[in-house]
Amino acid sequence: MRTFHAFLIGILLACTSAAQAEVVLVTSARSGPIELSREQAEKLYLGRSTTLGDGTPVNLVDLPNGSTRDEFYLKLTGKNPTQIQAYWSRIVFTGRANPPKEAGSIAEARQWLTDTPNIIGYLDRSDATTGLRILLRLP
Amino acid sequence: MKHLAAILLATLQIHAGTALATEVASPSPFSVSGFGTLGAVRTDKDNRAFRSSTTQSSGASTDFDLSVDSVLGLQATYKFSSALDVTLQSVVRKDSSNSYDPTLSFAFLRIQATPELTLRAGRMRTPFFLYSDSLNLNYVTPWVRPPVEVYSLNPFANLDGLDAFYRLPVSGMELELHAYEGRSDLDARESTGNLTRIRGIKASLSASRLTLHANFAKADLAMYWNGPTFVALGNQLIATGNGQILEQITGSGSPTTFISTSFQYDDNRLLLIGEYAARMMERYSASAIGWYLTGGYRLGSITPFATFARQHQVATDNAANTGNPSADAALKMLNFARNKAQTSIAAGIRWDVTRNLALKTQLERIQPGPDGLGILISSTPVTNFSPGGPVHVFSLSADFVF
């Protein structure tokens, strides 16, 4: 019985940590219909596109420096924090494009994404609460 | 500890207050960012000053000098809509008159005309070579500074005019075409000049690991020398009945071409960068070719690298054969003084301390010449005739972005 309990707790813990490791791309529940492929999301967050697949311009939100942000970029673009910093610095300081708008905190990012239609951001799965629509999962 | 908790609590309350006060939270359309380098450099030769650019009138000698590489840039953008914004950038670094007055390096309107097409109008940077449009941004490269053998070929940094970026996918890769036109003005050491009717196109093809670039640009060059050496030379040429030679040395309307081809390879471990660039001009300065090859290898946050670089002159535009020995000597002096030919080998280390700070150190061995001092300057101009043996340059720098 004890072993069974330990087993159950182990499974639960594994599930929780797996759930925490999932990053999701989200938009406000009040946004219009938005289709977002993984490929398009990568283009957007690498500054290679500023629109959705259908040509609609879209604004992006970044989280402040931290583990969710690092995990998001690594999963979506394969670049580590230093590489993504160098990559975006070159785009911004040569005047090619604007970077995603960085929120001061996860709470602020969630607030922007809930309140403002037609902007896109990413959050840890557990932070994507009511008022938000999940567009893409990055397990 | 109690204090800290009280402060935290107060901050939370203030935040909660503002969140309640604003009905709809939206990202601000205004953003500010910046970049910079704090660099120290010294050489092992007393009468040779090392510069990072031909526009500098002074450089580093046997004492550590902070003025050669240090730079600070601030950039602000205001978005009127997702398709229209305005960007300003100001840079502070030592200029040709040894002052640190902030200069305006960006002031443009940017329009996202279609998903593929970006248009800009105003002040941008000349994109002649691979890193020309990010010359002050050392954070993005392994080196302390871009190799002077290529980047001294063009000291014109500002582009006042129009440009367009067009991006299109090409079989899994991305092609960026950058067309530009405008003019550029410059104050350099003992000279002023401008490029007018600049028109050029740059193509960049990016795959996941490899990026290839090619640029072709034409312009009309005007160049006015104003140092004491030049004034003496001008008087001498006129006095000896060779005044017509001055038209080969100073004036406007010299057809000029800038060409560059380059590659960058980065597989997250191995880093290779190579560039071959040429400047061809009919009058006022000499045509020259520069190139470099850099190899680096990432070991976690440490990246050791090595560079070989060379510039050589392909033609001198005025032959020193007036028949008057002293005028010939003065002409030769001018030719040598503006010849930036040199060969260098460098080894260094980049250390990524945190995500927005890199520390670098680099040791270079520069062999100036033939027929000039390269990027180095000397307080006794006659040294240009005998550049002598190699000069060693040691640099330390901290590059940051915010």
Coordinates of C-alpha atoms in Angstrom, one line a residue:
Chain A
M1 CA 0.0 0.0 0.0
R2 CA 2.8 2.4 1.0
T3 CA 4.6 1.6 -2.3
F4 CA 1.4 2.2 -4.2
H5 CA 1.0 5.6 -2.5
A6 CA 4.6 6.5 -3.3
F7 CA 3.9 5.4 -6.9
L8 CA 0.8 7.6 -7.2
I9 CA 2.6 10.6 -5.8
G10 CA 5.4 9.9 -8.2
I11 CA 3.0 9.9 -11.1
L12 CA 1.3 13.1 -9.9
L13 CA 4.7 14.8 -9.5
A14 CA 5.7 13.7 -13.0
C15 CA 2.4 15.0 -14.4
T16 CA 2.8 18.4 -12.6
S17 CA 6.3 19.0 -13.8
A18 CA 5.4 17.9 -17.3
A19 CA 2.4 20.4 -17.2
Q20 CA 4.7 23.1 -16.0
A21 CA 7.1 22.5 -18.8
E22 CA 4.5 23.1 -21.4
V23 CA 4.6 26.6 -23.0
V24 CA 1.5 27.8 -24.9
L25 CA 1.0 30.6 -27.4
V26 CA -2.1 32.5 -26.5
T27 CA -4.4 35.4 -27.5
S28 CA -7.3 37.1 -25.9
A29 CA -10.6 35.2 -26.0
R30 CA -12.0 38.4 -27.5
S31 CA -9.6 38.2 -30.5
G32 CA -11.0 37.5 -34.0
P33 CA -10.4 34.1 -35.6
I34 CA -6.6 33.5 -35.5
E35 CA -4.8 30.5 -37.1
L36 CA -1.2 30.1 -36.0
S37 CA 1.0 27.4 -37.3
R38 CA 4.3 26.5 -35.5
E39 CA 6.2 27.7 -38.6
Q40 CA 4.4 31.1 -38.6
A41 CA 5.0 31.5 -34.9
E42 CA 8.7 30.9 -35.4
K43 CA 8.8 33.5 -38.2
L44 CA 7.0 36.0 -36.0
Y45 CA 9.3 35.5 -33.0
L46 CA 12.4 35.7 -35.2
G47 CA 11.3 39.0 -36.8
R48 CA 11.0 37.4 -40.2
S49 CA 7.3 38.2 -40.4
T50 CA 5.1 40.7 -38.8
T51 CA 1.8 39.3 -40.0
L52 CA -0.3 36.1 -39.7
G53 CA -0.5 33.7 -42.6
D54 CA -3.4 35.6 -44.0
G55 CA -1.5 38.9 -44.0
T56 CA -3.1 40.4 -40.8
P57 CA -0.6 42.5 -38.9
V58 CA 0.0 41.3 -35.4
N59 CA 1.7 42.6 -32.3
L60 CA 3.8 40.3 -30.0
V61 CA 4.4 40.1 -26.3
D62 CA 7.6 38.8 -24.6
L63 CA 7.9 37.7 -21.0
P64 CA 10.6 39.2 -18.9
N65 CA 13.9 37.3 -18.7
G66 CA 13.3 34.0 -17.0
S67 CA 12.9 30.3 -17.4
T68 CA 9.6 30.4 -19.4
R69 CA 11.0 32.8 -21.9
D70 CA 14.2 30.8 -22.3
E71 CA 12.2 27.6 -22.7
F72 CA 9.9 29.2 -25.2
Y73 CA 12.7 30.4 -27.5
L74 CA 14.6 27.2 -27.2
K75 CA 11.6 25.1 -28.1
L76 CA 10.4 27.4 -30.9
T77 CA 13.6 28.5 -32.5
G78 CA 16.4 26.3 -31.1
K79 CA 18.3 29.3 -29.9
N80 CA 19.6 29.7 -26.3
P81 CA 19.2 33.0 -24.3
T82 CA 22.6 34.4 -25.5
Q83 CA 21.9 33.5 -29.1
I84 CA 18.4 35.0 -29.1
Q85 CA 19.7 38.2 -27.5
A86 CA 22.4 38.6 -30.2
Y87 CA 20.0 37.7 -33.0
W88 CA 17.3 40.3 -31.9
S89 CA 20.0 43.0 -31.1
R90 CA 21.1 42.9 -34.7
I91 CA 17.6 43.2 -36.0
V92 CA 16.6 46.0 -33.7
F93 CA 19.8 48.1 -33.8
T94 CA 20.0 47.9 -37.6
G95 CA 16.5 49.3 -37.7
R96 CA 14.9 46.3 -39.5
A97 CA 12.1 45.5 -37.1
N98 CA 10.7 46.0 -33.6
P99 CA 11.2 43.3 -31.0
P100 CA 8.2 41.7 -29.3
K101 CA 7.0 44.1 -26.5
E102 CA 8.5 43.0 -23.2
A103 CA 6.1 42.9 -20.2
G104 CA 7.4 43.9 -16.8
S105 CA 6.1 40.7 -15.3
I106 CA 4.2 37.5 -16.1
A107 CA 1.1 39.0 -14.6
E108 CA 1.4 42.1 -16.8
A109 CA 1.8 40.0 -19.9
R110 CA -1.3 38.0 -19.0
Q111 CA -3.2 41.2 -18.4
W112 CA -2.2 42.6 -21.8
L113 CA -3.1 39.4 -23.5
T114 CA -6.5 39.1 -21.8
D115 CA -7.5 42.8 -22.3
T116 CA -6.2 43.6 -25.8
P117 CA -7.6 41.7 -28.7
N118 CA -5.4 40.6 -31.6
I119 CA -2.0 40.5 -29.8
I120 CA -0.1 37.2 -29.4
G121 CA 2.0 36.1 -26.5
Y122 CA 3.2 33.0 -24.7
L123 CA 2.8 31.7 -21.2
D124 CA 3.4 28.7 -19.1
R125 CA 0.4 26.4 -19.6
S126 CA -0.5 26.9 -15.9
D127 CA -0.6 30.7 -16.3
A128 CA -3.0 30.6 -19.3
T129 CA -6.2 31.1 -17.3
T130 CA -9.7 32.3 -18.3
G131 CA -10.0 35.0 -20.9
L132 CA -7.3 33.6 -23.0
R133 CA -7.4 31.3 -26.0
I134 CA -4.6 28.8 -26.7
L135 CA -3.3 29.0 -30.3
L136 CA -0.5 26.6 -30.2
R137 CA 1.1 24.2 -27.7
L138 CA 4.9 23.8 -27.4
P139 CA 5.2 20.6 -25.3
Chain B
M1 CA 14.4 41.6 6.3
K2 CA 11.3 43.1 7.8
H3 CA 12.0 46.3 5.9
L4 CA 12.3 44.4 2.7
A5 CA 9.0 42.6 3.3
A6 CA 7.3 45.9 4.0
I7 CA 8.7 47.4 0.8
L8 CA 7.6 44.4 -1.2
L9 CA 4.1 44.6 0.3
A10 CA 3.8 48.3 -0.5
T11 CA 5.0 47.7 -4.1
L12 CA 2.4 44.9 -4.5
Q13 CA -0.3 47.2 -3.2
I14 CA 0.8 50.0 -5.6
H15 CA 0.7 47.5 -8.5
A16 CA -2.7 46.2 -7.5
G17 CA -3.9 49.8 -7.4
T18 CA -2.7 50.7 -10.9
A19 CA -4.1 47.4 -12.3
L20 CA -7.5 48.4 -10.8
A21 CA -7.2 52.0 -12.0
T22 CA -6.6 51.1 -15.7
E23 CA -9.5 49.4 -17.3
V24 CA -7.8 47.9 -20.3
A25 CA -4.1 47.0 -20.1
S26 CA -2.2 47.3 -23.4
P27 CA 1.4 47.4 -24.2
S28 CA 2.8 50.9 -24.6
P29 CA 3.6 52.0 -28.2
F30 CA 6.8 53.6 -27.0
S31 CA 10.0 51.6 -26.4
V32 CA 13.6 52.4 -25.6
S33 CA 16.7 50.2 -25.8
G34 CA 20.4 50.6 -26.0
F35 CA 23.8 49.2 -26.5
G36 CA 27.4 50.0 -25.7
T37 CA 31.0 49.0 -25.3
L38 CA 33.5 49.9 -22.7
G39 CA 36.9 49.1 -24.2
A40 CA 40.5 49.6 -23.3
V41 CA 43.3 49.2 -25.8
R42 CA 47.1 49.6 -25.8
T43 CA 50.0 48.9 -28.1
D44 CA 53.7 48.1 -27.7
K45 CA 55.1 51.0 -29.8
D46 CA 55.5 54.6 -28.6
N47 CA 55.3 56.4 -31.9
R48 CA 52.3 54.4 -33.4
A49 CA 48.7 55.1 -32.3
F50 CA 46.1 52.5 -33.0
R51 CA 42.6 53.6 -34.2
S52 CA 39.4 51.6 -34.7
S53 CA 38.4 53.9 -37.6
T54 CA 40.0 56.2 -40.1
T55 CA 37.7 59.0 -38.8
Q56 CA 39.6 59.1 -35.5
S57 CA 42.3 61.7 -35.2
S58 CA 44.0 60.1 -32.2
G59 CA 44.5 56.6 -31.0
A60 CA 46.0 54.3 -28.4
S61 CA 49.7 54.0 -27.8
T62 CA 51.6 52.3 -25.0
D63 CA 49.1 53.4 -22.3
F64 CA 45.6 51.9 -22.0
D65 CA 43.2 54.1 -23.9
L66 CA 39.4 54.1 -23.4
S67 CA 38.5 56.4 -26.3
V68 CA 39.2 54.1 -29.2
D69 CA 36.5 51.5 -28.8
S70 CA 34.1 52.8 -26.2
V71 CA 30.6 53.7 -27.5
L72 CA 27.1 54.2 -26.1
G73 CA 23.9 54.1 -28.2
L74 CA 20.3 54.8 -27.3
Q75 CA 17.4 53.9 -29.5
A76 CA 13.7 54.8 -29.2
T77 CA 10.7 53.7 -31.3
Y78 CA 7.2 55.0 -31.4
K79 CA 4.6 52.8 -33.1
F80 CA 1.7 54.7 -34.6
S81 CA 0.2 51.5 -35.8
S82 CA 1.4 48.0 -36.5
A83 CA 2.4 49.2 -40.0
L84 CA 3.9 52.6 -39.2
D85 CA 6.6 53.6 -36.7
V86 CA 9.3 56.2 -36.2
T87 CA 12.8 55.3 -34.8
L88 CA 15.6 57.5 -33.5
Q89 CA 19.1 56.4 -32.5
S90 CA 21.8 58.5 -31.0
V91 CA 25.4 57.4 -30.6
V92 CA 28.1 58.9 -28.4
R93 CA 31.7 58.0 -29.3
K94 CA 34.9 59.9 -30.0
D95 CA 34.7 61.8 -33.3
S96 CA 37.3 63.3 -35.7
S97 CA 37.7 66.4 -33.5
N98 CA 38.2 64.3 -30.3
S99 CA 34.8 65.4 -29.0
Y100 CA 32.0 63.2 -27.7
D101 CA 29.0 65.2 -29.1
P102 CA 26.0 62.8 -29.6
T103 CA 25.3 62.1 -33.2
L104 CA 22.0 61.1 -34.8
S105 CA 22.6 57.7 -36.4
F106 CA 18.9 56.8 -37.0
A107 CA 15.9 59.1 -37.7
F108 CA 13.5 57.3 -40.0
L109 CA 9.9 56.5 -40.6
R110 CA 9.3 52.8 -41.3
I111 CA 6.3 51.5 -43.2
Q112 CA 5.3 47.9 -43.4
A113 CA 3.9 48.2 -46.9
T114 CA 3.0 44.5 -47.4
P115 CA 3.9 41.4 -45.3
E116 CA 7.1 41.1 -47.4
L117 CA 8.0 44.7 -48.0
T118 CA 9.4 47.2 -45.5
L119 CA 10.1 50.8 -46.6
R120 CA 12.2 53.4 -44.7
A121 CA 12.8 57.1 -45.2
G122 CA 15.2 59.4 -43.3
R123 CA 18.6 58.7 -41.8
M124 CA 19.8 55.1 -41.8
R125 CA 23.2 53.5 -41.9
T126 CA 25.1 52.7 -45.1
P127 CA 24.9 48.9 -45.6
F128 CA 27.9 48.6 -47.9
F129 CA 29.6 45.7 -46.1
L130 CA 28.5 42.8 -43.9
Y131 CA 28.5 44.7 -40.5
S132 CA 28.3 48.3 -41.8
D133 CA 24.8 48.8 -40.5
S134 CA 25.7 47.6 -37.0
L135 CA 29.3 49.0 -36.7
N136 CA 28.9 50.3 -33.2
L137 CA 27.1 47.1 -32.0
N138 CA 30.0 44.9 -30.9
Y139 CA 27.8 42.7 -28.7
V140 CA 26.7 40.7 -31.8
T141 CA 30.2 39.7 -33.0
P142 CA 33.0 37.6 -31.5
W143 CA 35.6 40.4 -32.0
V144 CA 36.4 43.5 -29.9
R145 CA 35.7 45.4 -33.2
P146 CA 35.0 44.6 -36.8
P147 CA 38.3 44.0 -38.7
V148 CA 39.6 47.4 -39.7
E149 CA 41.1 45.9 -42.9
V150 CA 37.6 45.8 -44.4
Y151 CA 35.7 48.4 -42.4
S152 CA 38.3 51.2 -43.0
L153 CA 37.6 50.9 -46.8
N154 CA 34.4 52.9 -46.1
P155 CA 34.3 55.5 -43.4
F156 CA 30.9 56.9 -44.6
A157 CA 28.4 55.6 -42.0
N158 CA 25.1 57.6 -42.4
L159 CA 22.7 57.2 -45.3
D160 CA 20.2 60.0 -45.7
G161 CA 17.6 58.8 -48.2
L162 CA 15.3 55.9 -48.8
D163 CA 15.5 52.1 -48.6
A164 CA 13.4 49.0 -49.0
F165 CA 13.7 45.4 -47.6
Y166 CA 12.0 42.7 -49.5
R167 CA 11.9 39.2 -48.0
L168 CA 10.9 36.0 -49.8
P169 CA 11.3 32.3 -49.1
V170 CA 13.5 30.4 -51.5
S171 CA 13.2 26.6 -51.1
G172 CA 13.4 26.5 -47.3
M173 CA 15.8 29.4 -47.1
E174 CA 15.1 33.1 -46.8
L175 CA 16.2 35.7 -49.3
E176 CA 16.4 39.4 -48.2
L177 CA 16.9 42.0 -50.8
H178 CA 17.8 45.5 -49.5
A179 CA 17.8 48.3 -52.0
Y180 CA 18.9 51.8 -51.0
E181 CA 19.6 55.3 -52.3
G182 CA 20.7 58.6 -50.8
R183 CA 23.7 60.6 -49.7
S184 CA 26.3 60.6 -46.9
D185 CA 28.4 63.3 -45.3
L186 CA 31.6 62.8 -43.3
D187 CA 34.2 64.6 -41.3
A188 CA 37.4 62.5 -41.0
R189 CA 41.0 63.2 -40.0
E190 CA 42.3 66.2 -41.9
S191 CA 39.5 65.8 -44.5
T192 CA 35.8 66.2 -45.2
G193 CA 33.8 64.5 -47.9
N194 CA 30.5 63.3 -49.1
L195 CA 29.0 60.5 -51.2
T196 CA 26.1 61.6 -53.4
R197 CA 23.8 59.6 -55.7
I198 CA 24.4 56.5 -53.6
R199 CA 22.4 53.6 -55.1
G200 CA 23.0 50.0 -54.1
I201 CA 21.5 46.6 -53.5
K202 CA 22.4 43.9 -51.0
A203 CA 21.2 40.3 -51.1
S204 CA 21.3 38.0 -48.1
L205 CA 20.4 34.3 -48.3
S206 CA 19.9 32.6 -45.0
A207 CA 19.6 28.9 -44.3
S208 CA 19.5 27.6 -40.7
R209 CA 23.3 27.5 -40.3
L210 CA 24.7 29.5 -43.3
T211 CA 24.1 33.0 -44.4
L212 CA 25.5 34.4 -47.7
H213 CA 25.6 38.1 -48.5
A214 CA 26.5 40.2 -51.6
N215 CA 26.4 43.9 -52.0
F216 CA 27.0 46.2 -54.9
A217 CA 26.8 50.0 -54.6
K218 CA 27.8 53.1 -56.7
A219 CA 28.1 56.7 -55.6
D220 CA 29.9 60.0 -56.5
L221 CA 32.6 61.0 -54.1
A222 CA 33.7 64.5 -53.1
M223 CA 36.8 64.8 -50.9
Y224 CA 38.4 67.9 -49.4
W225 CA 41.7 67.6 -47.6
N226 CA 42.4 70.2 -45.0
G227 CA 45.4 69.1 -42.9
P228 CA 48.7 71.1 -42.8
T229 CA 50.4 68.5 -44.9
F230 CA 47.9 68.9 -47.7
V231 CA 47.9 72.7 -47.6
A232 CA 51.7 72.6 -47.9
L233 CA 51.5 70.2 -50.8
G234 CA 48.9 72.3 -52.6
N235 CA 51.1 75.4 -52.3
Q236 CA 54.1 73.5 -53.5
L237 CA 52.2 72.0 -56.5
I238 CA 50.9 75.4 -57.6
A239 CA 54.4 77.0 -57.1
T240 CA 56.0 74.4 -59.3
G241 CA 53.4 74.8 -62.1
N242 CA 51.7 71.4 -61.3
G243 CA 48.4 72.9 -60.1
Q244 CA 46.4 70.5 -62.4
I245 CA 47.5 67.5 -60.2
L246 CA 45.3 69.0 -57.4
E247 CA 42.2 68.0 -59.4
Q248 CA 43.3 64.4 -59.0
I249 CA 43.6 64.8 -55.2
T250 CA 40.6 67.0 -54.2
G251 CA 37.2 67.9 -55.6
S252 CA 33.9 66.3 -56.3
G253 CA 32.2 63.9 -58.8
S254 CA 34.6 60.9 -58.6
P255 CA 32.7 57.7 -59.6
T256 CA 33.1 55.2 -56.7
T257 CA 32.0 51.6 -56.3
F258 CA 31.7 49.5 -53.1
I259 CA 31.5 45.7 -53.4
S260 CA 31.3 43.0 -50.7
T261 CA 30.7 39.3 -50.6
S262 CA 30.6 37.4 -47.3
F263 CA 29.4 34.3 -45.4
Q264 CA 28.6 33.4 -41.8
Y265 CA 28.4 29.8 -40.7
D266 CA 27.2 29.0 -37.2
D267 CA 26.2 25.5 -36.0
N268 CA 26.1 26.5 -32.3
R269 CA 29.6 25.1 -31.9
L270 CA 31.7 26.2 -34.8
L271 CA 31.6 29.8 -36.0
L272 CA 33.1 30.9 -39.3
I273 CA 32.9 34.4 -40.8
G274 CA 34.6 35.5 -44.0
E275 CA 34.3 38.7 -46.0
Y276 CA 35.9 40.1 -49.2
A277 CA 35.3 43.8 -49.9
A278 CA 36.6 46.3 -52.5
R279 CA 36.5 50.0 -52.9
M280 CA 37.1 51.4 -56.4
M281 CA 37.4 55.1 -57.0
E282 CA 38.6 57.2 -60.0
R283 CA 40.0 60.2 -58.0
Y284 CA 40.8 61.6 -54.5
S285 CA 41.7 58.3 -52.9
A286 CA 43.1 55.0 -53.9
S287 CA 41.2 51.8 -54.8
A288 CA 41.8 49.0 -52.3
I289 CA 40.7 45.5 -51.4
G290 CA 40.2 44.1 -47.9
W291 CA 39.3 40.7 -46.6
Y292 CA 39.3 38.6 -43.4
L293 CA 38.5 35.1 -42.2
T294 CA 37.5 34.4 -38.6
G295 CA 37.1 31.0 -37.0
G296 CA 35.7 30.5 -33.5
Y297 CA 34.5 27.6 -31.3
R298 CA 31.9 27.8 -28.6
L299 CA 32.8 26.0 -25.3
G300 CA 29.7 26.8 -23.3
S301 CA 29.8 30.5 -22.6
I302 CA 33.4 30.9 -23.7
T303 CA 34.2 31.4 -27.4
P304 CA 37.9 31.5 -28.4
F305 CA 38.5 32.9 -31.9
A306 CA 41.2 33.8 -34.4
T307 CA 41.2 36.1 -37.4
F308 CA 43.4 36.7 -40.3
A309 CA 42.9 40.0 -42.1
R310 CA 44.5 42.0 -44.9
Q311 CA 44.0 45.2 -46.9
H312 CA 46.1 46.2 -49.9
Q313 CA 46.0 49.0 -52.4
V314 CA 45.2 48.1 -56.0
A315 CA 46.1 51.5 -57.6
T316 CA 47.5 54.8 -56.6
D317 CA 45.7 57.6 -58.4
N318 CA 48.4 60.1 -58.7
A319 CA 51.9 59.3 -60.0
A320 CA 54.6 61.2 -58.3
N321 CA 56.5 62.2 -61.5
T322 CA 56.3 66.0 -61.7
G323 CA 60.1 66.2 -62.2
N324 CA 60.4 68.4 -59.2
P325 CA 62.0 66.2 -56.4
S326 CA 60.4 68.0 -53.5
A327 CA 56.9 68.1 -55.0
D328 CA 57.3 64.4 -55.9
A329 CA 58.3 63.6 -52.3
A330 CA 55.3 65.5 -51.0
L331 CA 52.9 63.7 -53.4
K332 CA 54.4 60.4 -52.4
M333 CA 53.9 61.3 -48.7
L334 CA 50.2 62.0 -49.4
N335 CA 49.8 58.7 -51.2
F336 CA 51.4 56.8 -48.3
A337 CA 49.4 58.7 -45.7
R338 CA 46.1 57.6 -47.1
N339 CA 47.1 54.1 -47.9
K340 CA 45.7 51.9 -45.2
A341 CA 47.4 48.6 -46.4
Q342 CA 48.2 46.2 -43.5
T343 CA 48.1 42.6 -42.6
S344 CA 47.0 41.3 -39.2
I345 CA 46.5 38.2 -37.2
A346 CA 44.5 38.2 -34.1
A347 CA 43.4 35.8 -31.3
G348 CA 40.9 36.4 -28.6
I349 CA 38.2 35.1 -26.3
R350 CA 34.6 36.1 -25.9
W351 CA 32.9 35.3 -22.6
D352 CA 29.1 35.6 -22.4
V353 CA 28.8 36.5 -18.7
T354 CA 25.0 37.0 -18.7
R355 CA 22.4 37.2 -21.5
N356 CA 23.2 40.8 -22.2
L357 CA 26.8 41.2 -21.3
A358 CA 29.9 39.9 -23.0
L359 CA 33.5 40.4 -22.0
K360 CA 36.2 40.1 -24.6
T361 CA 39.9 40.2 -24.9
Q362 CA 42.0 40.2 -28.1
L363 CA 45.6 40.3 -29.0
E364 CA 46.6 41.5 -32.6
R365 CA 49.8 41.6 -34.5
I366 CA 49.6 44.2 -37.2
Q367 CA 52.1 44.5 -39.9
P368 CA 51.5 48.0 -41.5
G369 CA 52.3 48.7 -45.1
P370 CA 53.7 48.3 -47.6
D371 CA 54.0 52.0 -48.4
G372 CA 52.1 53.4 -45.4
L373 CA 51.2 52.9 -41.7
G374 CA 47.8 51.2 -42.2
I375 CA 45.2 52.1 -39.6
L376 CA 48.1 53.4 -37.3
I377 CA 49.1 57.1 -37.1
S378 CA 52.3 58.7 -36.1
S379 CA 53.1 62.1 -34.8
T380 CA 56.0 62.3 -37.3
P381 CA 54.4 61.8 -40.7
V382 CA 57.7 60.9 -42.3
T383 CA 57.3 57.5 -40.6
N384 CA 54.8 56.7 -43.3
F385 CA 57.8 56.0 -45.6
S386 CA 59.2 53.4 -43.3
P387 CA 56.4 51.6 -41.5
G388 CA 58.8 49.3 -39.7
G389 CA 58.1 46.0 -38.0
P390 CA 54.8 44.7 -36.5
V391 CA 52.8 46.5 -33.8
H392 CA 51.1 44.4 -31.1
V393 CA 47.6 45.6 -30.0
F394 CA 46.0 44.4 -26.8
S395 CA 42.3 45.0 -26.1
L396 CA 39.8 44.4 -23.3
S397 CA 36.2 45.2 -23.7
A398 CA 32.7 44.8 -22.1
D399 CA 29.8 44.8 -24.6
F400 CA 26.2 45.2 -23.4
V401 CA 22.7 45.6 -24.7
F402 CA 19.6 46.7 -22.7

